[in-house]
Steps between C-alpha positions, in 0.01 A plus 500: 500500500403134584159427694431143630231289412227647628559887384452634128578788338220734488723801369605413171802803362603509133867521636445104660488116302312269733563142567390243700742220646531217690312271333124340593585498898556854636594707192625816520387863342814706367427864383928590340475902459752698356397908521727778315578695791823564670436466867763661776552353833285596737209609260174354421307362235124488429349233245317621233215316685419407874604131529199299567516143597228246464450262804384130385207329683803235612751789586695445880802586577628677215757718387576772265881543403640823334858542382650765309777489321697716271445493115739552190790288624571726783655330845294478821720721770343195739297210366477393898225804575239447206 
């Protein structure tokens, strides 16, 4: 998950290393997550946690990207829909 510069990471999972990047003008939050589950097409998933975001006192116009991608080597059917 990467939130802009005016959303934090409330939620903090054991699962997840945090960074920030970007440098001093707009940085960037990154929460990387790997869980130990096998997930099948079509099912769901529930974090261990609700996700809750932190809105900054200069927060406008910001976004919240999630990807997911496959772990342990394994090929992406198709990288184009994450």
């Amino acid at each position: 998950m990467t939130a802009s510069y005016g959303l934090g990471f409330d939620s903090r999972y054991e699962a997840c290393t945090y960074t920030r990047t970007g440098g001093d003008y707009a940085p960037m939050s990154r929460a990387e997550c790997a869980f130990d589950r096998v997930l099948q097409p079509g099912k769901s998933f529930s974090l261990p946690q609700p996700l809750r975001i932190a809105l900054a006192d200069h927060a406008l116009r910001e976004r919240l990207d999630v990807d997911v991608r496959p772990a342990g080597g394994d090929a992406d059917i198709d990288d184009g829909n994450n």
